[in-house]
Short mmCIF file of C-alpha atoms in Angstrom, two decimals:
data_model
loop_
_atom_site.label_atom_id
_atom_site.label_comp_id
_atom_site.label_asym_id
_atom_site.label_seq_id
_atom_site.Cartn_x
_atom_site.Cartn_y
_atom_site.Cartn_z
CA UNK R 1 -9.28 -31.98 22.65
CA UNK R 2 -9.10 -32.13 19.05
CA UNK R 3 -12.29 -30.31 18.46
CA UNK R 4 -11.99 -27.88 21.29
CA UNK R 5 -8.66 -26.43 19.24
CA UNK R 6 -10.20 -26.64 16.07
CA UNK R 7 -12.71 -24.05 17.91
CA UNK R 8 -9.72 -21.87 18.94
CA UNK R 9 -8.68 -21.95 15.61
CA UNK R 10 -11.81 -20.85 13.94
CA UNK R 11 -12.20 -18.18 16.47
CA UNK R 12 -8.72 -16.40 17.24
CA UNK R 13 -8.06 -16.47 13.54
CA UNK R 14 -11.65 -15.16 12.62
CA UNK R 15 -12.29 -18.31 9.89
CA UNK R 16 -16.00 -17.16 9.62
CA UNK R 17 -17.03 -19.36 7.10
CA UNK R 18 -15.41 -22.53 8.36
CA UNK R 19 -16.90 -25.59 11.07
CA UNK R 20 -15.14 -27.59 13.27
CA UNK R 21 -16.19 -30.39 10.97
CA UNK R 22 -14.21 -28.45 7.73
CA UNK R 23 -10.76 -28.87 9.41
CA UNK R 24 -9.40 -32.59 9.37
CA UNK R 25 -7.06 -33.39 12.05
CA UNK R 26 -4.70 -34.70 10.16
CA UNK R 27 -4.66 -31.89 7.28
CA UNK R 28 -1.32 -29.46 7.34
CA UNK R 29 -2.45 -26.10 9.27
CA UNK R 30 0.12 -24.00 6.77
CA UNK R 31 0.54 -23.04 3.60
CA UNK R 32 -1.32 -25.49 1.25
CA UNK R 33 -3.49 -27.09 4.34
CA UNK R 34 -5.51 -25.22 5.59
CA UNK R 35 -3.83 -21.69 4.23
CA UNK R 36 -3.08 -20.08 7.00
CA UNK R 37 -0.10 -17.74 7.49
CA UNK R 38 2.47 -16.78 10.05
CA UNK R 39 0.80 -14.48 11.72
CA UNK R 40 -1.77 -16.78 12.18
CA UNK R 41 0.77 -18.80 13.60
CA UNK R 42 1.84 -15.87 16.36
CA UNK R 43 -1.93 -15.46 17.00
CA UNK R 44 -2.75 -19.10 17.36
CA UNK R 45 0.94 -19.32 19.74
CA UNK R 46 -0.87 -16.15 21.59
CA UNK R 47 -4.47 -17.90 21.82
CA UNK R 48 -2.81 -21.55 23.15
CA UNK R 49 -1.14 -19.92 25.60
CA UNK R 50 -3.94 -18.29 26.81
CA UNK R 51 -6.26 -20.69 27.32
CA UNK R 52 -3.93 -23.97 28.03
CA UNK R 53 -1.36 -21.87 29.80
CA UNK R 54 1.54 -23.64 27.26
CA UNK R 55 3.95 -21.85 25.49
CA UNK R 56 5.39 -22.84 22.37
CA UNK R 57 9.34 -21.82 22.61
CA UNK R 58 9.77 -20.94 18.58
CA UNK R 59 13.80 -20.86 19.79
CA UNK R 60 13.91 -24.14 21.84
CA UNK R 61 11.10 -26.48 19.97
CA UNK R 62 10.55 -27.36 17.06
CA UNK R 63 7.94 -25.25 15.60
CA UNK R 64 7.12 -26.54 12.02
CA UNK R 65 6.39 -30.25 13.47
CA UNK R 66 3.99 -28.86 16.25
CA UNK R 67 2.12 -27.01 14.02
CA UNK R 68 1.80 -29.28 11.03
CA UNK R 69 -1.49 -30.22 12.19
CA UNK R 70 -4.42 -30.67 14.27
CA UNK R 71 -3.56 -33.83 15.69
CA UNK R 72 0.40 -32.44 16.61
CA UNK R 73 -0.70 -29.53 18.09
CA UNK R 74 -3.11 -31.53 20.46
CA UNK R 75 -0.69 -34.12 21.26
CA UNK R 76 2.15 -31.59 22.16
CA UNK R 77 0.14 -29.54 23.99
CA UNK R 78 -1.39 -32.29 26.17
CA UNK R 79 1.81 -33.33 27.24
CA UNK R 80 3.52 -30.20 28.10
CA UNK R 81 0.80 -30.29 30.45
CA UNK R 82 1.29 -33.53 31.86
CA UNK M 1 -0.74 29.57 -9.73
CA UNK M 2 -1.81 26.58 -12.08
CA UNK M 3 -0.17 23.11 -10.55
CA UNK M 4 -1.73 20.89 -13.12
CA UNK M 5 -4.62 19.78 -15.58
CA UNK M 6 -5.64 16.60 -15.05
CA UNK M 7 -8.60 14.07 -15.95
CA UNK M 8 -11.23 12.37 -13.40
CA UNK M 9 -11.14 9.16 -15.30
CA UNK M 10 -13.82 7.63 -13.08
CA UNK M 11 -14.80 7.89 -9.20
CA UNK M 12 -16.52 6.05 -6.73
CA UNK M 13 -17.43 6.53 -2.86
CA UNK M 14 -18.49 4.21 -0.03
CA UNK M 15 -20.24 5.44 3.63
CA UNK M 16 -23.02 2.78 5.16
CA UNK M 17 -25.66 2.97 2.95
CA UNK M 18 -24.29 4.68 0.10
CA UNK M 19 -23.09 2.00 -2.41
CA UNK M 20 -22.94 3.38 -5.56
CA UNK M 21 -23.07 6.83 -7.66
CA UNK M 22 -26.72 6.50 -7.72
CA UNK M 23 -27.20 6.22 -4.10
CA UNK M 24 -24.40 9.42 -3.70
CA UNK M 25 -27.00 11.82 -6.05
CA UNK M 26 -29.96 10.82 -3.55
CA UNK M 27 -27.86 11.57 -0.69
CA UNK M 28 -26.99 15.16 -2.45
CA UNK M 29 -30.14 15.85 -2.59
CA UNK M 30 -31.51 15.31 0.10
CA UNK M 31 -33.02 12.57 -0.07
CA UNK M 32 -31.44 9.64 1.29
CA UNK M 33 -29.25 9.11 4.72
CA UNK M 34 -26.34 7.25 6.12
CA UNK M 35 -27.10 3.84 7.22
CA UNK M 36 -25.07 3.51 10.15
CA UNK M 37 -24.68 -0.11 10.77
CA UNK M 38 -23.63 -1.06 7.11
CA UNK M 39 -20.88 -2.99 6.11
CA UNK M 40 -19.27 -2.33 2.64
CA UNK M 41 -19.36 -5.13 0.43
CA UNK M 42 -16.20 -6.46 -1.37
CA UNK M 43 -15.20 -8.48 -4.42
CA UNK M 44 -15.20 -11.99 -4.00
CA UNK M 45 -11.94 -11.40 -6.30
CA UNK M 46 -10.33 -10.39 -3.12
CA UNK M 47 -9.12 -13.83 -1.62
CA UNK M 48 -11.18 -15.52 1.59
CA UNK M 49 -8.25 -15.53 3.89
CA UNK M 50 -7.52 -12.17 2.91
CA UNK M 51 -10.57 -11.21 3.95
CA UNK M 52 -10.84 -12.00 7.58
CA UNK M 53 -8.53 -9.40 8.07
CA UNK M 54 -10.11 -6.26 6.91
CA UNK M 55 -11.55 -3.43 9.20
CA UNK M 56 -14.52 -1.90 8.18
CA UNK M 57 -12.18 1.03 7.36
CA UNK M 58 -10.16 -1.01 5.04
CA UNK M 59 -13.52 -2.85 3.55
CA UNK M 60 -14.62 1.03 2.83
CA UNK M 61 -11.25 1.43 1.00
CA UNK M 62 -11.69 -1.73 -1.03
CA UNK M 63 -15.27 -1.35 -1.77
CA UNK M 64 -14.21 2.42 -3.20
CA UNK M 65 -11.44 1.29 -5.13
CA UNK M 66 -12.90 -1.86 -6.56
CA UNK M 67 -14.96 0.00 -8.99
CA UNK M 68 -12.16 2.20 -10.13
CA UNK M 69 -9.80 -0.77 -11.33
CA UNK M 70 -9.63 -2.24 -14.49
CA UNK M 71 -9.53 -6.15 -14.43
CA UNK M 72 -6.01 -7.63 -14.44
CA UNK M 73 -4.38 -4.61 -14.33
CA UNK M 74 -1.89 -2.67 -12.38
CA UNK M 75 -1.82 0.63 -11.25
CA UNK M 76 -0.12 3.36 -8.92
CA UNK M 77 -1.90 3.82 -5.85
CA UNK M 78 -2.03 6.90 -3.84
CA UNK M 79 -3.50 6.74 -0.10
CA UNK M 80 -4.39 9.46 1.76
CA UNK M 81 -5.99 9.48 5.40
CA UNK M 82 -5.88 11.51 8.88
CA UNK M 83 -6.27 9.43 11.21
CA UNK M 84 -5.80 5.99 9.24
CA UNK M 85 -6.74 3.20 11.79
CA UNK M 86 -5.30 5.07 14.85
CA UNK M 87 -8.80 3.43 16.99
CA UNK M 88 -6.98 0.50 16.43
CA UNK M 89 -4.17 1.55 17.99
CA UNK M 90 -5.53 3.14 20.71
CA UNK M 91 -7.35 -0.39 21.76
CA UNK M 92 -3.98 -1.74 21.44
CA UNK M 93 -2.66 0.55 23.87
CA UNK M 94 -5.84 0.15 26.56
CA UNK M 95 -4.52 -3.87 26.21
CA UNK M 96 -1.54 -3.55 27.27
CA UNK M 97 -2.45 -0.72 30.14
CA UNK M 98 -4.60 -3.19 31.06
CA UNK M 99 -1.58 -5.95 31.53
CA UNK M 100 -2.83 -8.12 28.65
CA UNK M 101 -0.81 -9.23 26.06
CA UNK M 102 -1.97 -7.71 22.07
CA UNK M 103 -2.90 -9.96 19.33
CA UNK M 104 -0.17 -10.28 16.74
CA UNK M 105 -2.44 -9.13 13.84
CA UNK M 106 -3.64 -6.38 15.40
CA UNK M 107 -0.21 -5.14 15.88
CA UNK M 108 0.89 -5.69 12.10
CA UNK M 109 -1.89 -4.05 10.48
CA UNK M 110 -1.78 -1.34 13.44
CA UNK M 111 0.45 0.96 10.87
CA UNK M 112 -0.77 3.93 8.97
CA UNK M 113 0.28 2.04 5.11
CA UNK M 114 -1.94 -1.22 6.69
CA UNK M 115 -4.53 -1.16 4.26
CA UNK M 116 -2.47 -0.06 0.98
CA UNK M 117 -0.45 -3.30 2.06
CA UNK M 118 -3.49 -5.42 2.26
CA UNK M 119 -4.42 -3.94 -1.19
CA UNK M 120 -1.07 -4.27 -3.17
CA UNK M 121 -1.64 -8.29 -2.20
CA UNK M 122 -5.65 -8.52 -2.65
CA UNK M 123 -5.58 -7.51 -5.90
CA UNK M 124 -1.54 -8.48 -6.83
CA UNK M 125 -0.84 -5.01 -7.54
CA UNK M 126 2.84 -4.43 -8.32
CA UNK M 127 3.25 -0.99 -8.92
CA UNK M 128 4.05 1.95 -6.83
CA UNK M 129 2.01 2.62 -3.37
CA UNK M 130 2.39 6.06 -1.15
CA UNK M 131 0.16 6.37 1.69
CA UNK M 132 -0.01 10.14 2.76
CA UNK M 133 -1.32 11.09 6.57
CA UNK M 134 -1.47 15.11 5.82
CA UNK M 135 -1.88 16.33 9.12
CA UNK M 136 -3.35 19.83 9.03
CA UNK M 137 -2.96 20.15 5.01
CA UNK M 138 -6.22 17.88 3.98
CA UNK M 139 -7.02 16.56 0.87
CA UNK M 140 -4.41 18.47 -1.22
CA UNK M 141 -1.16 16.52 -0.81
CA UNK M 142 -2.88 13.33 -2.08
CA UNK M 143 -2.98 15.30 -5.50
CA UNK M 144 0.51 16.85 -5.16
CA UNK M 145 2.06 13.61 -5.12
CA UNK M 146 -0.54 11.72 -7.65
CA UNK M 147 0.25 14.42 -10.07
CA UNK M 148 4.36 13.70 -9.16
CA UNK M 149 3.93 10.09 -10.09
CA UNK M 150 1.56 11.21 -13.50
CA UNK M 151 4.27 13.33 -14.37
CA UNK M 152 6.82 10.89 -14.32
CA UNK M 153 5.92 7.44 -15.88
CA UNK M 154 2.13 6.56 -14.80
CA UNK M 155 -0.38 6.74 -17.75
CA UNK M 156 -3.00 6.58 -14.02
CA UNK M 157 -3.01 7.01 -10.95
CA UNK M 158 -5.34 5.67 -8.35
CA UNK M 159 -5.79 7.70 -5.54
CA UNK M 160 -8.16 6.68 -2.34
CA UNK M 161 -9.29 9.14 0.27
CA UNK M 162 -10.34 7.79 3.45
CA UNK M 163 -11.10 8.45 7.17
CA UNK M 164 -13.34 7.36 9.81
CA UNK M 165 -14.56 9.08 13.17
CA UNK M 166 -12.18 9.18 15.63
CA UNK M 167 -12.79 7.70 19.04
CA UNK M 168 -13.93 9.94 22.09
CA UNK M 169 -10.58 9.64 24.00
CA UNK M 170 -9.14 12.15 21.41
CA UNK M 171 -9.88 15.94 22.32
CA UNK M 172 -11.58 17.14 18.86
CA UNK M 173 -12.57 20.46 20.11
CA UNK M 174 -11.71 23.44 18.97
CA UNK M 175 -9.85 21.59 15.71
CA UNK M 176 -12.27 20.56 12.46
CA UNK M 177 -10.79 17.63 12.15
CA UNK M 178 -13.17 14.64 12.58
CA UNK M 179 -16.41 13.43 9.90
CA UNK M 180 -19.64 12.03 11.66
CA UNK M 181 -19.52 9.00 9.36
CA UNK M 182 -16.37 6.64 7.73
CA UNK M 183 -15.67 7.27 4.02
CA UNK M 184 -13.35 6.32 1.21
CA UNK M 185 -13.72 7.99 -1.71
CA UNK M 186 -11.26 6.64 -4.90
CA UNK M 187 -10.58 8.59 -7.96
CA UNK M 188 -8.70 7.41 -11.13
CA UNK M 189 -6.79 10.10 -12.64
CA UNK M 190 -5.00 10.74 -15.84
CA UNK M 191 -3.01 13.80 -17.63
CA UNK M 192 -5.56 12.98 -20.77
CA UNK M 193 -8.17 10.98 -21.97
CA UNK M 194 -11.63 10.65 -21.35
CA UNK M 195 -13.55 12.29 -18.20
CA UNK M 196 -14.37 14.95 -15.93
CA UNK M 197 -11.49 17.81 -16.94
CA UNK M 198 -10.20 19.69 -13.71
CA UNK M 199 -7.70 22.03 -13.26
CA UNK M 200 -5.61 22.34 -9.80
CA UNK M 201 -4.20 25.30 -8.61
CA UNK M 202 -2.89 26.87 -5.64
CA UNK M 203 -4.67 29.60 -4.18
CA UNK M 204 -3.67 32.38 -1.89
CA UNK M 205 -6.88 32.68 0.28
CA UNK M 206 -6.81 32.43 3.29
CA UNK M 207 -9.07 29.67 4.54
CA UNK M 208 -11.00 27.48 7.33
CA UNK M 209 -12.32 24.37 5.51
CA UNK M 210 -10.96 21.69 8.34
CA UNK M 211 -8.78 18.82 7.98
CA UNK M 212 -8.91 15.72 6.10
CA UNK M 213 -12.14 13.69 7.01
CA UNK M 214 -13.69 17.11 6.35
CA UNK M 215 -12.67 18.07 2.81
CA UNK M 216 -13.29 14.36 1.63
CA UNK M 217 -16.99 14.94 1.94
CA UNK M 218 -16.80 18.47 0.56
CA UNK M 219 -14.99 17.18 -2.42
CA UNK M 220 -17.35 14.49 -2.72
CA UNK M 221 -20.26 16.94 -2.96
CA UNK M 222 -18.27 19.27 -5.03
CA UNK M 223 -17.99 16.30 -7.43
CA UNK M 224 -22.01 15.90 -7.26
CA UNK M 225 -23.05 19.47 -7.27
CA UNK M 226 -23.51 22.18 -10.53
CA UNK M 227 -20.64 24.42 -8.87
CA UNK M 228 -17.57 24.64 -11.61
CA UNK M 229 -15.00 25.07 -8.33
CA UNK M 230 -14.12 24.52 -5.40
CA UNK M 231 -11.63 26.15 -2.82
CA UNK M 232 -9.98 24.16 0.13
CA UNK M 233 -7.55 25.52 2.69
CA UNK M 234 -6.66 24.96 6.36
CA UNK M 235 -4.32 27.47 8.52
CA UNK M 236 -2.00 28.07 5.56
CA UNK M 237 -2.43 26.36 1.64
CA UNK M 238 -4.96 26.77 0.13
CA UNK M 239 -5.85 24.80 -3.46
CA UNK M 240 -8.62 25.08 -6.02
CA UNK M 241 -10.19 22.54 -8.24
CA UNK M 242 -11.77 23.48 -11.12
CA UNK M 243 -13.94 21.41 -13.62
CA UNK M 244 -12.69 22.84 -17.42
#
């Protein structure tokens, strides 16, 4: 799971020169991480929904802790499926 | 009816295949073509995330205006374009016709001033930006307004002209308004110093020399050619360059 969304990343977000294996899991997605931005953040929200059929409520959850990482982002999207 | 001396401090152009002055007096004469599957390269100054976002369109723009900036420093910009990125928009509008929802940075750099935005943060440029879409009036107003900001504080002025072809869904016909190939041509001007001298003025012939993505490339080989001046109107103004 963790891999398959570093994939998404790298490919909604057009990080050409970045692998799977460049983006630890536990590394912040945001600002100092991994540098990405907030529209990254609408794009990624766009791309997630897409292809898990979750969507991330920016007024009801809480967005900052989903997105801090990798690992978050897998873990709250496997169990808003569940 | 004189508008203003002025100074061609230094120019540069980018189409696919054409990456430098050099490459511009070969094409002039003859003797080289476009290359139509080119990219234009960009300065590794201009950060990696950054990047990722640029259209070909807006890599033209960058590649042109790169050489025309001095390290470090600041300077007013002036953008001028037809059409700007309105493909863009126009796949943007076939998404949603199509009941799919558009990606989020397609729809913030889907505005005309997209690429002077991306520029004023590539290269941390602070000073004044005006991005001019001059419908039927062509290359002129890019001048008017350069010349506006020269005459107030700006020791320079860059100013970028740019277009690409338009996509087939617009009706062209019977309007000159669309250039076989993309191009961005950037010019640093100055009310003195050292350079190519030119004088603008406004003319009262009455001319045909098409729209935007048109003149560009006539300007561009006015710049190249022998010929001290060059007239361009469209359905109304027309203006004059001349090199003194």
């Amino acid at each position: 799971m963790e891999n398959e969304l570093k994939q998404l990343i790298i490919d909604a977000l057009d990080l050409e020169d970045i692998s799977v294996d460049d983006i630890d899991s536990h590394d912040a997605l945001f600002n100092e991480g991994l540098g990405l931005d907030s529209i990254d953040a609408l794009e990624l929200g766009l791309a997630i929904r897409k292809k898990y059929n979750v969507k991330i409520d920016a007024e009801k959850e809480d967005v900052v802790k989903i997105f801090s990482s990798v690992s978050a982002l897998a873990k709250y999207i496997e169990s808003a499926r569940s | 009816m004189i508008v203003s001396d002025f100074v061609l401090r230094e120019w540069s152009a980018w189409a696919p295949g054409m990456n430098c002055k050099a490459d511009w007096k070969e094409w002039y004469a003859g003797r080289r073509t476009i290359q139509h599957d080119d990219k234009a390269i960009i300065s590794d100054a201009v950060p990696k995330m950054l990047q990722r976002r640029l259209s070909p369109l807006a890599r033209a723009v960058f590649n042109a205006s790169d050489k025309c900036l001095e390290p470090g420093k600041s300077i007013p910009t002036v953008f001028s374009s037809a059409h700007g990125e309105v493909c863009k928009s126009l796949e943007m509008l076939k998404t949603i016709q199509a009941g799919d929802e558009i990606s989020p940075t397609a729809f913030s750099l889907s505005v005309h001033n997209a690429i002077a935005g991306l520029f004023s943060i590539a290269y941390a440029n602070s000073l004044e930006s005006t991005v001019i879409a001059p419908g039927l009036e062509g290359i002129a107003p890019a001048f008017i307004e350069a010349f506006g900001l020269l005459s107030e504080t700006a020791n320079e002025v860059l100013l970028v002209l740019y277009d690409e072809p338009i996509a087939d869904f617009y009706p062209i016909s019977p309007f000159n308004l669309n250039a076989e190939i993309p191009c961005a041509l950037a010019l640093r001007i100055a009310l003195s110093g050292n350079g190519l001298p030119l004088r603008f003025s406004r003319s009262l012939e009455s001319r045909d020399d098409g729209e935007h993505p048109v003149q560009l490339l006539t300007f561009l080989r006015f710049l190249l050619a022998e010929e001290s001046s060059l007239s361009l109107g469209n359905q109304g103004h027309s203006w004059r360059w001349d090199k003194i």
